[in-house]
Short mmCIF file of C-alpha atoms in Angstrom, two decimals:
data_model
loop_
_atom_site.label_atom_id
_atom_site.label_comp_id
_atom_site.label_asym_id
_atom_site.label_seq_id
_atom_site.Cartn_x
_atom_site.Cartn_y
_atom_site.Cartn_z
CA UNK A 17 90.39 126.55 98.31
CA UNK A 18 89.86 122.80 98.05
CA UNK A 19 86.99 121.50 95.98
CA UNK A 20 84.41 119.75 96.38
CA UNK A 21 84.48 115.86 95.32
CA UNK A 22 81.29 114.15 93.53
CA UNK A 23 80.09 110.84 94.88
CA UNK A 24 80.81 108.92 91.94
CA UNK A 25 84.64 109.97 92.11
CA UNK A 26 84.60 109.05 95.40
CA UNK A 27 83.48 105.78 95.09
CA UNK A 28 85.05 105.16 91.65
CA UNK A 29 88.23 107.68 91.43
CA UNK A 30 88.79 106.39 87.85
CA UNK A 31 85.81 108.69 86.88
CA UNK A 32 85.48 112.68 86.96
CA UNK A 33 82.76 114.35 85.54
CA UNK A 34 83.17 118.55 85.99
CA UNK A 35 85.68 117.42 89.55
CA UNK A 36 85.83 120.13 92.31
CA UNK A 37 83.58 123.24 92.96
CA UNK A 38 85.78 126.54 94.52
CA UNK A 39 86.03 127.72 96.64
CA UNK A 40 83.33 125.68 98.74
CA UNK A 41 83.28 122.53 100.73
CA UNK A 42 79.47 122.99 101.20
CA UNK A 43 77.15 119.87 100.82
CA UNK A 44 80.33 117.44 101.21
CA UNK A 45 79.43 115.83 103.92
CA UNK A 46 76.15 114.47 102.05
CA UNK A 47 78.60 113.88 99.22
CA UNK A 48 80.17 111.05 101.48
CA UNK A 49 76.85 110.04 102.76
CA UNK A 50 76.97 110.84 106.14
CA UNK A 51 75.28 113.53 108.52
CA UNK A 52 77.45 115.54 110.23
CA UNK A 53 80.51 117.67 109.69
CA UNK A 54 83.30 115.89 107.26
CA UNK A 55 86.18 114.69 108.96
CA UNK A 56 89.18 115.80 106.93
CA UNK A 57 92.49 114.47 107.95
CA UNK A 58 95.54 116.00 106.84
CA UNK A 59 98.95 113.89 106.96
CA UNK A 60 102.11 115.95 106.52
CA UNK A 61 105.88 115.66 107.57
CA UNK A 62 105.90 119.52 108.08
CA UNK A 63 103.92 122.19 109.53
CA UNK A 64 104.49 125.49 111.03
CA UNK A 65 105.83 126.48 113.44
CA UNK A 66 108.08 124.65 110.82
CA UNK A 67 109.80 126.88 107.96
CA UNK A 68 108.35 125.03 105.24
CA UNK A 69 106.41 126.89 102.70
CA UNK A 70 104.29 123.90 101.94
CA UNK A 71 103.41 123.55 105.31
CA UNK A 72 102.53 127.34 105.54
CA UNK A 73 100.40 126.54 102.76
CA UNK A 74 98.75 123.34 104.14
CA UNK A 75 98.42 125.19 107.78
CA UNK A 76 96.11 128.17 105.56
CA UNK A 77 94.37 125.57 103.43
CA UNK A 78 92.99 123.62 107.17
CA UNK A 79 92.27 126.67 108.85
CA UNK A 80 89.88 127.95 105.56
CA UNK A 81 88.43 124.58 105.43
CA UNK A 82 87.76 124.24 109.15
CA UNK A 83 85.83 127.37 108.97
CA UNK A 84 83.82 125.90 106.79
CA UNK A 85 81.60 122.09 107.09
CA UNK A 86 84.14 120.45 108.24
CA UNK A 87 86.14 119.34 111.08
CA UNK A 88 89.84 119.35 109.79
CA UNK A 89 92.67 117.67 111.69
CA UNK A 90 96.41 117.40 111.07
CA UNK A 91 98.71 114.62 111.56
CA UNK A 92 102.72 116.02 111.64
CA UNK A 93 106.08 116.14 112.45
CA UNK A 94 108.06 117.59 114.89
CA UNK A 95 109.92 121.60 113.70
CA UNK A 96 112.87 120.30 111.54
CA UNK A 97 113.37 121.74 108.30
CA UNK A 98 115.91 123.27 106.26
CA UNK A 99 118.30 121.95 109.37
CA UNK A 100 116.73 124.46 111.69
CA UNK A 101 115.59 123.02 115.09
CA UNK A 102 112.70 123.20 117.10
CA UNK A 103 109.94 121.44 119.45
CA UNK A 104 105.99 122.25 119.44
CA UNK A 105 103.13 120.48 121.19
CA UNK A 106 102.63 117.16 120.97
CA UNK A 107 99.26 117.89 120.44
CA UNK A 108 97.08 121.59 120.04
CA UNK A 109 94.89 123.45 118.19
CA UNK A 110 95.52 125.99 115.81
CA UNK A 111 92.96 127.83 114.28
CA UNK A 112 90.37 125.50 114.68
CA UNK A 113 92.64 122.81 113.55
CA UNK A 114 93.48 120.08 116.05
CA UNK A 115 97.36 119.41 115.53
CA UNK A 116 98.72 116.04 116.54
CA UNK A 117 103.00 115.82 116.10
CA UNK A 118 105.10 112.47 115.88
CA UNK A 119 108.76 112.98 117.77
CA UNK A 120 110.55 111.83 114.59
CA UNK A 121 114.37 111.76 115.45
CA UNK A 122 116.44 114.67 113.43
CA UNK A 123 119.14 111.89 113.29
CA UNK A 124 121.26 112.58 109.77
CA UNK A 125 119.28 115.47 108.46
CA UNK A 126 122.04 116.82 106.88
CA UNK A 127 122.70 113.81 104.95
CA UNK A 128 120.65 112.26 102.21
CA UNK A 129 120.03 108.82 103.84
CA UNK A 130 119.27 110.44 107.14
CA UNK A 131 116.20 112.46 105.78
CA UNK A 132 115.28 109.58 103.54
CA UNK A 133 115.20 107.57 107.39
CA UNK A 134 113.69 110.28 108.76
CA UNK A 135 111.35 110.28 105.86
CA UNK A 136 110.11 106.67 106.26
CA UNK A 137 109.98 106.93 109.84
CA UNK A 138 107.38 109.35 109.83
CA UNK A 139 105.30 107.56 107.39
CA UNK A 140 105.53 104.64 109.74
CA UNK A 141 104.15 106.65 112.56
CA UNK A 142 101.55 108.01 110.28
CA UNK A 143 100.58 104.40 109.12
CA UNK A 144 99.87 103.74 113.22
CA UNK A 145 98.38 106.68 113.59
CA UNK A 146 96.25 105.60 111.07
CA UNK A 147 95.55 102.57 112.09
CA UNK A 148 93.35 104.14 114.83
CA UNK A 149 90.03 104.20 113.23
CA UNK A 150 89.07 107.41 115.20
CA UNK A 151 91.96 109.21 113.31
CA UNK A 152 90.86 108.34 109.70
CA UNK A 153 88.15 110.77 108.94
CA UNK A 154 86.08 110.83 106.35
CA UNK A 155 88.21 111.81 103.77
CA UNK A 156 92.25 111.80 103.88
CA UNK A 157 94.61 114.29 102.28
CA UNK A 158 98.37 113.20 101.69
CA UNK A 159 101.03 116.16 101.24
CA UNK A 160 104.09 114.78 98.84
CA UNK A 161 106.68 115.35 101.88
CA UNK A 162 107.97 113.04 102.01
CA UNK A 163 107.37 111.91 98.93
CA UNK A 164 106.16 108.55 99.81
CA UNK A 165 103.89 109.53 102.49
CA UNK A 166 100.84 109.64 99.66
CA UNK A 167 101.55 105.28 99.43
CA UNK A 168 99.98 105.04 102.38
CA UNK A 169 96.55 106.23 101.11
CA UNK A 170 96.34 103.38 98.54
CA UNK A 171 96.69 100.74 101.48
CA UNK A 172 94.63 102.71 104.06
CA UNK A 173 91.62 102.95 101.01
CA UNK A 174 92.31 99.21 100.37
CA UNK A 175 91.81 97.96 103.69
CA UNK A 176 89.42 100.65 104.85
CA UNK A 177 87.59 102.13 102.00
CA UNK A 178 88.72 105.62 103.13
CA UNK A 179 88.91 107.96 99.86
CA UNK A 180 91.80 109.83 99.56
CA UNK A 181 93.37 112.91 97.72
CA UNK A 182 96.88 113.71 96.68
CA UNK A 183 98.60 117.15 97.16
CA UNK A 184 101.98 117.37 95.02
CA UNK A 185 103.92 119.82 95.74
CA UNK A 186 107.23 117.97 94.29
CA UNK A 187 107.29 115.63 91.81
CA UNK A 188 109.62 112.34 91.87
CA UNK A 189 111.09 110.42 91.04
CA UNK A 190 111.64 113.19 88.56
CA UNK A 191 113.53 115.60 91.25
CA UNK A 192 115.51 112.65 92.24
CA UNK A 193 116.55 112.18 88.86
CA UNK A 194 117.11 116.03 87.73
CA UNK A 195 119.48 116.22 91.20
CA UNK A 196 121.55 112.94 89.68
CA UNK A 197 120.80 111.01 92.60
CA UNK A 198 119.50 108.08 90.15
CA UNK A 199 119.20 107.75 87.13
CA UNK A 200 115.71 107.12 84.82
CA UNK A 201 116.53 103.65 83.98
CA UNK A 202 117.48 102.80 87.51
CA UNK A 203 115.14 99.96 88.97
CA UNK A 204 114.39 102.18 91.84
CA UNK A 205 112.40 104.84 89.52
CA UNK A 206 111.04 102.25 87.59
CA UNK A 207 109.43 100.46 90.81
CA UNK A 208 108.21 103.99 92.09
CA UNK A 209 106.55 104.82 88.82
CA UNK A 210 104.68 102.10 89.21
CA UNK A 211 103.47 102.56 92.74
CA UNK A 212 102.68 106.08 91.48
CA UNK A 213 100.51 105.30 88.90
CA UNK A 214 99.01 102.47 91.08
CA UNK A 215 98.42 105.42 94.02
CA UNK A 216 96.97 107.96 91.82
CA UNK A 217 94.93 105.97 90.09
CA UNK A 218 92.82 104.98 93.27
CA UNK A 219 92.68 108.48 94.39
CA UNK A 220 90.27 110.44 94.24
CA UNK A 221 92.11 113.46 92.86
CA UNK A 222 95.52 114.71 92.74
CA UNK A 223 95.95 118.21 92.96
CA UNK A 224 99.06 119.74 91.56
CA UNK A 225 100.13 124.14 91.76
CA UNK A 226 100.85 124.38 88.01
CA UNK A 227 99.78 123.29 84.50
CA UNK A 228 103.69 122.40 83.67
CA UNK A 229 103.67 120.11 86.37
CA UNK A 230 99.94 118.55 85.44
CA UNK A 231 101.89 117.80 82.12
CA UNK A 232 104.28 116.39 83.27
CA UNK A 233 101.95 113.82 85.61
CA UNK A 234 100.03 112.88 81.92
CA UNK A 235 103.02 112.12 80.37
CA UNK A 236 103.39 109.61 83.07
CA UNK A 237 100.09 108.10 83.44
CA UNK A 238 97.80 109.83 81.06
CA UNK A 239 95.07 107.67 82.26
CA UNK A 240 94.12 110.08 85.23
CA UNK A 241 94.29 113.01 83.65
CA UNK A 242 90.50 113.57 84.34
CA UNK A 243 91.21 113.69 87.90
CA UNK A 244 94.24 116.18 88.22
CA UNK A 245 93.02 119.64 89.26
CA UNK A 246 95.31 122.51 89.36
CA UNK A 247 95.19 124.80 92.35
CA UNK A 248 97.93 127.37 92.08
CA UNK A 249 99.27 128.36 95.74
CA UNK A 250 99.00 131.79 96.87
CA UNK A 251 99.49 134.47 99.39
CA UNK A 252 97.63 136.34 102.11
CA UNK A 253 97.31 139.87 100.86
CA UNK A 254 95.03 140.92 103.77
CA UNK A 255 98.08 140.40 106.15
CA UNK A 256 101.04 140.79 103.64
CA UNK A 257 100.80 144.01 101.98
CA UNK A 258 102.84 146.69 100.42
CA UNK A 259 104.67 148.96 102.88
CA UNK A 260 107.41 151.81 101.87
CA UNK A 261 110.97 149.99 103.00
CA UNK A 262 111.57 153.92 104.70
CA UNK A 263 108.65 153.13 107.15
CA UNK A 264 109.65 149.39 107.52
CA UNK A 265 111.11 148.72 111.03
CA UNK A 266 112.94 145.26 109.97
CA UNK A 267 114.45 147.30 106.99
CA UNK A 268 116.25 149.82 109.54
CA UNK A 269 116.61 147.42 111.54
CA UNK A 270 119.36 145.66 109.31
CA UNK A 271 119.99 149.01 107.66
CA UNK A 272 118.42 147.86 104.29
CA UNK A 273 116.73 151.17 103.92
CA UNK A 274 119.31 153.31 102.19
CA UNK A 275 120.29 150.46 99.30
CA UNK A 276 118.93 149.38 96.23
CA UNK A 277 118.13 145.95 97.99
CA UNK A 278 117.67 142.44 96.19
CA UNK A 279 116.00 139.70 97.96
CA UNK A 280 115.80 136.20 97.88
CA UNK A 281 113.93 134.89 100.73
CA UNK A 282 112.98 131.27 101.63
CA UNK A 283 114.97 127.57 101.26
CA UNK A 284 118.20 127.81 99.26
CA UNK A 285 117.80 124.11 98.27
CA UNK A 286 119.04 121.46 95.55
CA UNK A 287 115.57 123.07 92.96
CA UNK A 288 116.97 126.52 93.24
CA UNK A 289 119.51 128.39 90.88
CA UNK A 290 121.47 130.02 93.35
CA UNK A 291 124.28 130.56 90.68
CA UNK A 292 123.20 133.09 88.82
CA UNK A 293 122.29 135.17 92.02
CA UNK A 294 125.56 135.27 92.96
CA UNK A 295 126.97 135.46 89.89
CA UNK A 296 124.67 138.72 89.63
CA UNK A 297 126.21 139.95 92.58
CA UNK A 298 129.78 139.50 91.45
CA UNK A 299 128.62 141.83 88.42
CA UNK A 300 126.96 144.37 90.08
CA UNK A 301 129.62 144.70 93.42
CA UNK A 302 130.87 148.68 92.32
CA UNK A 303 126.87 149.24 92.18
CA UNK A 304 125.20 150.73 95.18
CA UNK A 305 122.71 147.10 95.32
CA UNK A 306 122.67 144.98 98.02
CA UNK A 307 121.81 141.50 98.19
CA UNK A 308 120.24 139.60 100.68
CA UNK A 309 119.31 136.32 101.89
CA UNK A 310 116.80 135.05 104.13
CA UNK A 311 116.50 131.56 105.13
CA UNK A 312 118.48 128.33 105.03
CA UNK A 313 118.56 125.02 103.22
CA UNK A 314 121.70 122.94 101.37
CA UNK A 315 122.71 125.63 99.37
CA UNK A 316 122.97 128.08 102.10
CA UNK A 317 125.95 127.25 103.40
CA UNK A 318 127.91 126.89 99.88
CA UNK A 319 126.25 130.03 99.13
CA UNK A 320 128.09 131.93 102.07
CA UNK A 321 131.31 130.37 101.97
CA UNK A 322 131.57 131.66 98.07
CA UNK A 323 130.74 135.24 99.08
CA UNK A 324 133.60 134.41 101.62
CA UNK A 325 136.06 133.26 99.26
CA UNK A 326 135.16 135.80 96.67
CA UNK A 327 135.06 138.58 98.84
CA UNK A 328 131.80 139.88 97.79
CA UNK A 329 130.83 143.43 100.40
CA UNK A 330 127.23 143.92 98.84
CA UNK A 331 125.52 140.35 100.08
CA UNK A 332 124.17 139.58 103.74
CA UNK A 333 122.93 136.43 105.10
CA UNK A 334 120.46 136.24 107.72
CA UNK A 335 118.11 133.22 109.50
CA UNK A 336 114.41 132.07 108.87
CA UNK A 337 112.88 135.05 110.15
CA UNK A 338 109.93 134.60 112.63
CA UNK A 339 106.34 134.34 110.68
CA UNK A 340 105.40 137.18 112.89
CA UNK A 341 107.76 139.14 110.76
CA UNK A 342 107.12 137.89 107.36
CA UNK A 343 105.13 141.01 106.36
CA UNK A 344 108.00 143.44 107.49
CA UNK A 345 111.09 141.19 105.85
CA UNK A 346 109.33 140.85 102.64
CA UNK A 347 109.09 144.29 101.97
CA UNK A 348 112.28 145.17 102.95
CA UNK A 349 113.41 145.22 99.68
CA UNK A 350 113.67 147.18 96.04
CA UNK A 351 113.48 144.03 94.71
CA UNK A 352 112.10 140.29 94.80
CA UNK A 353 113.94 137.22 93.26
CA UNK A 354 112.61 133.88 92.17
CA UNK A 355 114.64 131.19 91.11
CA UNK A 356 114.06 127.52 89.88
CA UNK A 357 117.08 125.06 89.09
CA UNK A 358 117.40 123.42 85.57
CA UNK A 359 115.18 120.58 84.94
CA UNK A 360 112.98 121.39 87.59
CA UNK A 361 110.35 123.22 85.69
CA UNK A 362 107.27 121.60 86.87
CA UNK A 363 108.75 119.30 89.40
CA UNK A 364 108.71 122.19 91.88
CA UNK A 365 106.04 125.01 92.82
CA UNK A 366 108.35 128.50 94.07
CA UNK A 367 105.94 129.15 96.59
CA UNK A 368 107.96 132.51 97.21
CA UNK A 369 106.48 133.68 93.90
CA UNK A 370 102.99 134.45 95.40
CA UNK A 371 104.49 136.33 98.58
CA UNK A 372 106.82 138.54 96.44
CA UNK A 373 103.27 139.85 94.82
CA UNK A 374 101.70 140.39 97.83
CA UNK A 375 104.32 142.77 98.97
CA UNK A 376 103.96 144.74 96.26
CA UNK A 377 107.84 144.41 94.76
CA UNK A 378 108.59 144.02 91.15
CA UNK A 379 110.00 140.16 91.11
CA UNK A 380 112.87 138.56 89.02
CA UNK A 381 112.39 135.06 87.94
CA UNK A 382 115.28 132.81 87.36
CA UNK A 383 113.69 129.71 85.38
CA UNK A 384 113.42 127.78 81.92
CA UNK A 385 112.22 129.51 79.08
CA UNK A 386 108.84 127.28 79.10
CA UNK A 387 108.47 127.91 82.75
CA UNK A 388 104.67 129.02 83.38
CA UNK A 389 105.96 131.82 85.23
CA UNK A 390 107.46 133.98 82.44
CA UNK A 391 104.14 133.76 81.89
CA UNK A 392 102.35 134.92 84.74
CA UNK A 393 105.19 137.87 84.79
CA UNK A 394 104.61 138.91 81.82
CA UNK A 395 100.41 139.11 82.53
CA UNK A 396 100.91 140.98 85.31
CA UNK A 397 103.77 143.07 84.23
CA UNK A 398 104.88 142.89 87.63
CA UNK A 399 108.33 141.79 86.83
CA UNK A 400 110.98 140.18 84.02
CA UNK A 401 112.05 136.90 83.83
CA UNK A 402 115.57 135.63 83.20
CA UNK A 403 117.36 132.73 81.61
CA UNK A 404 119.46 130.60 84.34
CA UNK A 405 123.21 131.22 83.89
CA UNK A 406 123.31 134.82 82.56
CA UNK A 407 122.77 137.53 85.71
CA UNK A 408 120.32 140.51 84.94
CA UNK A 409 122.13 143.19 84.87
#
């Protein structure tokens, strides 16, 4: 899954020649120069048992790599997203991955300032933890959440020499600006388009789940093009797999089985067209189909409270479901939906995308119509994608 880094990008990120070798880390630890197993440190605000697909992701991407030549640890927070709740170890090992959690206070998660608080505080921690030289590897790896965690690895290579690499998941200050919470000209996006460029330039690499949003980074700083490697996310189809909704227990269990059912599973957030879902629903509510909703986020809430007020019968809401049960609530359905807000075409990666294939349903894509997965549906022909604001019907 990750590739492997040459020694002159390493020393001098400004330079690729033919980056990254898949799906290998083999011969990286002479890459670096050094004689034992590479010390990979992973820094990232979440991390399962958290919700957060991204962390999902990451927690996948350390256990492959620690199976490989290299020691992998990760540096977290504590279970907090989508305004769920929970505690984990300070410190344990999962999968071979040694797993070392900040108590970051939940303080104002609800609120924009509080997570933005929340945001810098763990990056704060993370800067002390990193200040440890027996936590700073060989090689460091900087997840975009929060979004100015990856800052740190342009002080922590200037003061140490320690190379980093860059792992966007969301893009900003573009989201920032798509949501209306600034606006381009503002001096705040100016200032962090400049510590951007400044951080991705001394990386190593920056790797990025789609082409749209490697465009988008070149139209920024088109310097570092050379270095950007996409790595499309993906999902486990040895341990989620297709299974008949009649012979799935979660499906009974929330009598799903007898419907037409629509899903949409995952964070409801501020990226996601939740509109034309429901609007969807309001269409189809004489129609045996039932919608339903798995998971939480900002939306979720406004979400429910129109199905409330409009008195919709044919949607149900539940909770973040258990990982355990991932490959029994995914395939619970008739149906798999996909939705990305507006402006967020290659600011975002719908990570939900690569599950919804695994379990073998046909998916529905909400997006753009330049979005790279109209694309991807239409390859596959596992699917159809539809413009935002106008409900398949």
């Amino acid at each position: 899954m990750m590739k492997s880094l040459t020694r002159e990008q390493i020393e001098n990120p400004g330079v690729s020649s033919k980056p990254f070798v898949i799906p290998s880390m083999s011969g990286s630890s002479s890459i670096l120069g050094i004689n034992q197993k590479l010390r990979l440190v992973i820094l990232t605000q979440f991390y399962p048992p958290d919700f957060a697909a991204t962390g999902q992701f990451v927690e996948e991407l350390a256990a492959n790599l620690s199976q490989q030549e290299m020691e992998v640890s990760v540096f977290t927070g504590m279970p907090g997203y989508a305004y769920t709740e929970g505690n984990a170890p300070r410190q344990e090992e999962r999968a071979g991955v040694r797993v070392q959690r900040s108590r970051v206070s939940r303080w104002g998660d609800r609120h924009l300032l509080g997570r933005m608080l929340r945001g810098l505080l763990f990056c704060f921690r993370a800067a002390l933890h990193l200040c440890n030289r027996q936590n700073r590897g060989d090689l460091l790896l900087f997840v975009s959440e929060p979004p100015y965690l990856q800052t740190l690895g342009y002080f922590i290579n200037l003061l140490f020499g320690i190379p980093y690499a860059c792992l966007v998941y969301d893009l900003y200050p573009e989201v920032a600006i798509e949501l209306g919470v600034v606006t381009e000209h503002n001096w705040i996006v100016r200032l962090w388009n400049r510590i951007n460029q400044a951080v991705w330039n001394r990386a190593s690499a920056i790797i990025v789940p789609s082409d749209t949003m490697q465009e988008r980074i070149v139209q920024r700083v088109a310097e570092i093009a050379p270095k950007i490697v996409v790595i499309h996310n993906w999902a486990d189809s040895s341990w989620i797999k297709p299974l008949e909704k009649q012979n799935n227990e979660f499906a009974r269990q929330h009598q799903l089985a007898d419907k037409f059912t629509v899903l949409y599973s995952g964070n409801m957030g501020r990226c996601h067209d939740m509109d034309t879902i429901l609007d969807a629903a309001t269409i189809l509510h004489e129609e045996p189909v039932q919608f339903v909703f798995i998971g939480g986020g900002p939306k979720q809430q406004v979400c429910a409270q129109r199905v409330e007020e409009t008195g919709l019968k044919n949607c149900k809401f539940l909770p973040y479901q258990d990982r355990s049960l991932l490959p029994q609530s995914l395939t619970a359905c008739d149906l798999a939906l996909v939705s990305v807000a507006k402006g967020m075409e290659g600011l975002v990666a719908p990570s939900k995308f690569y599950s919804a294939l695994a379990s073998g349903r046909p998916v529905a894509v909400i997006c753009e119509s330049h979005s790279y997965l109209r694309q991807m549906v239409a390859d596959a022909r596992c699917g159809a994608a539809f413009p935002m604001e106008i409900a398949p019907v």
